[in-house]
Each structure stands twice: as structure tokens, then as C-alpha cells.
Amino acid sequence: MKKSKFSHLFPKEKTEQDHLPTKNAKKAVLVLFTLFLLLYIEFKPYANTPHQVTGVTEFLFSIYQFVITQTLGIVHESGHGVCYILPCPEFVMVINGTLFQWLFPLGIAYYYKRRGNITAFLIGLFILGISMDHTAWYMSTAHEGAILPAHKSFLGVDALHDFHYIFRTMGVLSYESFISGLTRAIAYLLMIGSVIAMFFNAFSNKH
């Protein structure tokens, strides 16, 4: 049977290559996340300090980071929630929030790495960096006491301070500054490293 002249327009199966981002898409991701990183460093949204948003750029950034942090907050609380369903020791219940918060973007990164989508893999690592930086700030407030005030809590009610409990249980509460500082350093290495890798990925000859 003679092959149709238009058969190439309707391939039976899409290859993995068809699902990978184009060079222009990679460059757009690079620009977006470079801008986000610069604004993130400037405005430090995790600090929860009163601040008047000025300018269109900061307004757009505040919306973008709100979506990310709320998503991570929901994942964090889901980690605790698992232990409200399953019988977990108290320490596991408390630490589960942070584990879920870190494993969520890491899992996304791993999934796309396996599929050969380096751009999505790097986005996952970048968001892991954001998650770890928020955790570092949370760690740095462990000395403030066992109860997290409602105005600082994701759920808006007084709650157990995860890292006061974790650090006190592990006997490392006095090392709070060192642990939070190390976590923040790793977070920024992930974010900056991801952006640098996005640059090389965007201008690489490889697809």
C-alpha cells in the first residue's frame, strides 16, 4: 500500500524527544529562575516581616513565591497528617513534615531526571533549595520556645514548634545557629547551582 504523503504529520508514537523543552523554552526558564533568585535574595519572603509591596516586579514575585510556599506548606502539613492516620512515634510525626517538604521537590527532580528532562530536573532542585531555605529559617527560631505562635504558623493556630522539639530531643538545641546556617548554605548552593546548570543546559548543543 502506498504511504500517504501526509503520514509524517500524524506519527503513531511520540518519542521522548518530543516531550523535551526547546532551546527557547530552556532560555525562558533560565531568565525566569535567575530573576526569581535575585528577587528572592532581595526580599527574603520567609522572614514574615511586615513589608509594603511596591512595583510590578515585586508584586509578580510575591504571587509566584506565595504559590510555591503555600504548596510546600500543604505538603509539610500532609507529612504530619500521615501520622494522624498511621500509628507513628511522636518524633517521626514531627520530623515527617520537613521530610515530606524536602522529598516532594526532590521526587519531582528524580522523576524528570529519569525521563531525560534536565530542565524540569533543575527546576525541582531549585524548589528543593527554596524549601530548605524556609526550613533553615524555621530552624533558626527553635530557641524561641516549644510553641509556634499562631501568626507564624501555616495553619494560623498555636502549634508545636517542630525544630524546638527535634533539636531538644536530639540534644542539639544549642547548635541551632550552626545547623540552620549549614542548611541555608546548602539551600543557596542548590538554587545558585541549579541556575548555573540551567545556563549551560540552555546553551548546550545537546537536546
Tab-separated table of C-alpha atoms in Angstrom:
chain	number	residue	atom	x	y	z
A	1	MET	CA	0.000	0.000	0.000
A	2	LYS	CA	1.283	3.410	-0.961
A	3	LYS	CA	2.245	5.564	2.009
A	4	SER	CA	0.230	8.766	2.397
A	5	LYS	CA	2.072	11.989	1.665
A	6	PHE	CA	0.769	13.389	4.943
A	7	SER	CA	1.596	10.409	7.162
A	8	HIS	CA	4.527	12.275	8.712
A	9	LEU	CA	2.061	14.743	10.255
A	10	PHE	CA	0.406	12.016	12.285
A	11	PRO	CA	3.117	9.857	13.880
A	12	LYS	CA	1.798	6.743	15.585
A	13	GLU	CA	4.009	7.201	18.616
A	14	LYS	CA	5.686	10.223	20.131
A	15	THR	CA	9.308	9.805	21.059
A	16	GLU	CA	10.771	11.018	24.346
A	17	GLN	CA	12.441	13.797	22.356
A	18	ASP	CA	9.018	15.262	21.535
A	19	HIS	CA	8.362	15.844	25.229
A	20	LEU	CA	11.620	17.710	25.956
A	21	PRO	CA	11.721	21.528	26.119
A	22	THR	CA	13.003	23.511	23.132
A	23	LYS	CA	16.073	25.748	23.296
A	24	ASN	CA	13.848	28.820	23.572
A	25	ALA	CA	11.916	27.230	26.430
A	26	LYS	CA	15.187	26.455	28.235
A	27	LYS	CA	16.314	30.069	27.834
A	28	ALA	CA	12.955	31.336	29.122
A	29	VAL	CA	13.273	29.085	32.203
A	30	LEU	CA	16.816	30.383	32.759
A	31	VAL	CA	15.670	34.020	32.661
A	32	LEU	CA	12.662	33.337	34.906
A	33	PHE	CA	14.588	31.500	37.618
A	34	THR	CA	17.567	33.882	37.527
A	35	LEU	CA	15.159	36.780	38.102
A	36	PHE	CA	13.354	34.818	40.813
A	37	LEU	CA	16.639	34.041	42.599
A	38	LEU	CA	17.728	37.704	42.583
A	39	LEU	CA	14.358	38.849	43.917
A	40	TYR	CA	14.305	36.029	46.457
A	41	ILE	CA	17.657	37.144	47.872
A	42	GLU	CA	16.472	40.752	47.938
A	43	PHE	CA	13.095	40.318	49.632
A	44	LYS	CA	13.604	37.179	51.781
A	45	PRO	CA	9.901	36.234	51.825
A	46	TYR	CA	10.288	33.568	54.515
A	47	ALA	CA	11.083	36.118	57.243
A	48	ASN	CA	7.390	37.043	57.696
A	49	THR	CA	8.302	40.671	58.408
A	50	PRO	CA	5.741	43.385	57.561
A	51	HIS	CA	6.569	44.784	54.165
A	52	GLN	CA	4.764	47.016	51.685
A	53	VAL	CA	4.910	45.546	48.177
A	54	THR	CA	5.995	48.203	45.683
A	55	GLY	CA	6.409	47.832	41.944
A	56	VAL	CA	5.060	45.391	39.396
A	57	THR	CA	8.112	43.106	39.524
A	58	GLU	CA	7.927	42.630	43.279
A	59	PHE	CA	4.152	42.123	43.066
A	60	LEU	CA	4.535	39.351	40.476
A	61	PHE	CA	7.341	37.807	42.521
A	62	SER	CA	5.200	37.863	45.668
A	63	ILE	CA	2.438	35.955	43.850
A	64	TYR	CA	4.912	33.416	42.453
A	65	GLN	CA	6.634	32.757	45.777
A	66	PHE	CA	3.248	32.628	47.554
A	67	VAL	CA	2.174	29.754	45.293
A	68	ILE	CA	5.433	27.872	45.943
A	69	THR	CA	5.466	28.392	49.709
A	70	GLN	CA	1.785	27.530	50.109
A	71	THR	CA	2.306	24.340	48.101
A	72	LEU	CA	5.289	23.389	50.261
A	73	GLY	CA	3.295	24.287	53.380
A	74	ILE	CA	0.476	21.950	52.364
A	75	VAL	CA	2.986	19.170	51.662
A	76	HIS	CA	4.640	19.841	55.044
A	77	GLU	CA	1.354	19.543	56.918
A	78	SER	CA	0.479	16.436	54.896
A	79	GLY	CA	3.660	14.839	56.244
A	80	HIS	CA	2.374	15.396	59.773
A	81	GLY	CA	-1.082	14.286	58.686
A	82	VAL	CA	0.149	10.861	57.617
A	83	CYS	CA	0.942	10.174	61.252
A	84	TYR	CA	-2.528	11.217	62.329
A	85	ILE	CA	-3.764	8.291	60.224
A	86	LEU	CA	-0.957	5.786	60.812
A	87	PRO	CA	0.500	4.983	64.245
A	88	CYS	CA	3.842	6.850	64.293
A	89	PRO	CA	6.164	7.644	67.200
A	90	GLU	CA	5.946	11.331	68.146
A	91	PHE	CA	9.446	12.093	66.836
A	92	VAL	CA	8.585	10.597	63.415
A	93	MET	CA	5.333	12.577	63.319
A	94	VAL	CA	7.170	15.838	63.990
A	95	ILE	CA	10.041	15.286	61.563
A	96	ASN	CA	7.745	13.920	58.841
A	97	GLY	CA	6.612	17.433	57.916
A	98	THR	CA	10.111	18.503	56.906
A	99	LEU	CA	10.865	15.151	55.255
A	100	PHE	CA	7.777	15.451	53.041
A	101	GLN	CA	8.587	19.104	52.311
A	102	TRP	CA	12.053	18.126	51.053
A	103	LEU	CA	11.158	14.836	49.381
A	104	PHE	CA	8.345	16.385	47.295
A	105	PRO	CA	10.577	18.589	45.063
A	106	LEU	CA	13.369	16.005	45.212
A	107	GLY	CA	10.939	13.353	43.939
A	108	ILE	CA	9.889	15.633	41.070
A	109	ALA	CA	13.539	16.230	40.193
A	110	TYR	CA	14.288	12.494	40.247
A	111	TYR	CA	11.246	11.695	38.088
A	112	TYR	CA	12.251	14.123	35.349
A	113	LYS	CA	15.918	13.146	35.550
A	114	ARG	CA	14.875	9.570	34.761
A	115	ARG	CA	12.879	10.861	31.777
A	116	GLY	CA	15.858	12.830	30.487
A	117	ASN	CA	14.235	16.233	31.052
A	118	ILE	CA	17.169	18.125	32.568
A	119	THR	CA	15.315	21.454	32.640
A	120	ALA	CA	12.488	20.071	34.801
A	121	PHE	CA	15.086	18.221	36.921
A	122	LEU	CA	16.865	21.520	37.654
A	123	ILE	CA	13.579	23.264	38.464
A	124	GLY	CA	12.908	20.518	41.024
A	125	LEU	CA	16.334	21.071	42.599
A	126	PHE	CA	15.781	24.832	42.657
A	127	ILE	CA	12.474	24.418	44.501
A	128	LEU	CA	14.178	21.987	46.900
A	129	GLY	CA	16.604	24.843	47.622
A	130	ILE	CA	13.698	27.180	48.384
A	131	SER	CA	12.172	24.548	50.650
A	132	MET	CA	15.438	24.050	52.535
A	133	ASP	CA	15.908	27.803	52.951
A	134	HIS	CA	12.466	28.139	54.521
A	135	THR	CA	13.346	25.203	56.773
A	136	ALA	CA	16.604	26.921	57.748
A	137	TRP	CA	14.631	29.985	58.853
A	138	TYR	CA	12.263	27.739	60.820
A	139	MET	CA	15.245	26.030	62.456
A	140	SER	CA	16.713	29.411	63.449
A	141	THR	CA	13.624	30.175	65.570
A	142	ALA	CA	13.824	26.964	67.636
A	143	HIS	CA	15.238	28.869	70.628
A	144	GLU	CA	12.048	30.953	70.847
A	145	GLY	CA	10.213	28.132	72.602
A	146	ALA	CA	8.272	24.896	72.279
A	147	ILE	CA	5.130	26.600	70.916
A	148	LEU	CA	4.964	28.234	67.495
A	149	PRO	CA	2.654	31.288	67.752
A	150	ALA	CA	-0.428	31.355	65.543
A	151	HIS	CA	0.808	34.325	63.468
A	152	LYS	CA	3.862	32.294	62.410
A	153	SER	CA	2.034	29.003	61.922
A	154	PHE	CA	0.916	27.845	58.467
A	155	LEU	CA	-2.422	26.736	59.949
A	156	GLY	CA	-2.942	30.022	61.810
A	157	VAL	CA	-3.147	28.422	65.275
A	158	ASP	CA	-0.650	27.877	68.090
A	159	ALA	CA	1.289	24.691	67.320
A	160	LEU	CA	4.221	22.586	68.451
A	161	HIS	CA	7.483	24.062	67.145
A	162	ASP	CA	8.927	21.201	65.089
A	163	PHE	CA	12.583	22.074	65.475
A	164	HIS	CA	12.469	23.040	69.130
A	165	TYR	CA	11.159	19.522	69.752
A	166	ILE	CA	13.554	17.833	67.278
A	167	PHE	CA	16.677	19.661	68.472
A	168	ARG	CA	15.776	19.266	72.151
A	169	THR	CA	15.078	15.535	71.679
A	170	MET	CA	18.396	15.068	69.869
A	171	GLY	CA	20.260	17.226	72.404
A	172	VAL	CA	21.475	19.740	69.810
A	173	LEU	CA	19.333	22.795	70.629
A	174	SER	CA	22.467	24.774	71.496
A	175	TYR	CA	23.742	24.148	67.933
A	176	GLU	CA	20.657	25.711	66.350
A	177	SER	CA	22.590	28.532	64.639
A	178	PHE	CA	25.162	26.176	63.124
A	179	ILE	CA	22.563	23.690	61.842
A	180	SER	CA	20.296	26.371	60.389
A	181	GLY	CA	23.286	28.155	58.830
A	182	LEU	CA	24.532	24.939	57.228
A	183	THR	CA	21.036	24.165	55.916
A	184	ARG	CA	20.767	27.679	54.451
A	185	ALA	CA	24.188	27.339	52.792
A	186	ILE	CA	23.137	24.054	51.149
A	187	ALA	CA	19.866	25.698	50.063
A	188	TYR	CA	21.645	28.563	48.313
A	189	LEU	CA	24.149	26.203	46.731
A	190	LEU	CA	21.215	24.250	45.285
A	191	MET	CA	19.485	27.374	43.955
A	192	ILE	CA	22.613	29.021	42.534
A	193	GLY	CA	23.950	25.702	41.216
A	194	SER	CA	20.619	24.978	39.518
A	195	VAL	CA	20.627	28.371	37.769
A	196	ILE	CA	24.216	27.883	36.603
A	197	ALA	CA	23.308	24.424	35.301
A	198	MET	CA	20.242	25.946	33.569
A	199	PHE	CA	22.596	28.338	31.762
A	200	PHE	CA	24.798	25.550	30.417
A	201	ASN	CA	21.735	23.457	29.597
A	202	ALA	CA	20.114	26.360	27.696
A	203	PHE	CA	23.182	26.995	25.541
A	204	SER	CA	24.283	23.416	25.116
A	205	ASN	CA	24.189	21.799	21.672
A	206	LYS	CA	22.568	18.749	23.221
A	207	HIS	CA	18.759	18.423	23.029
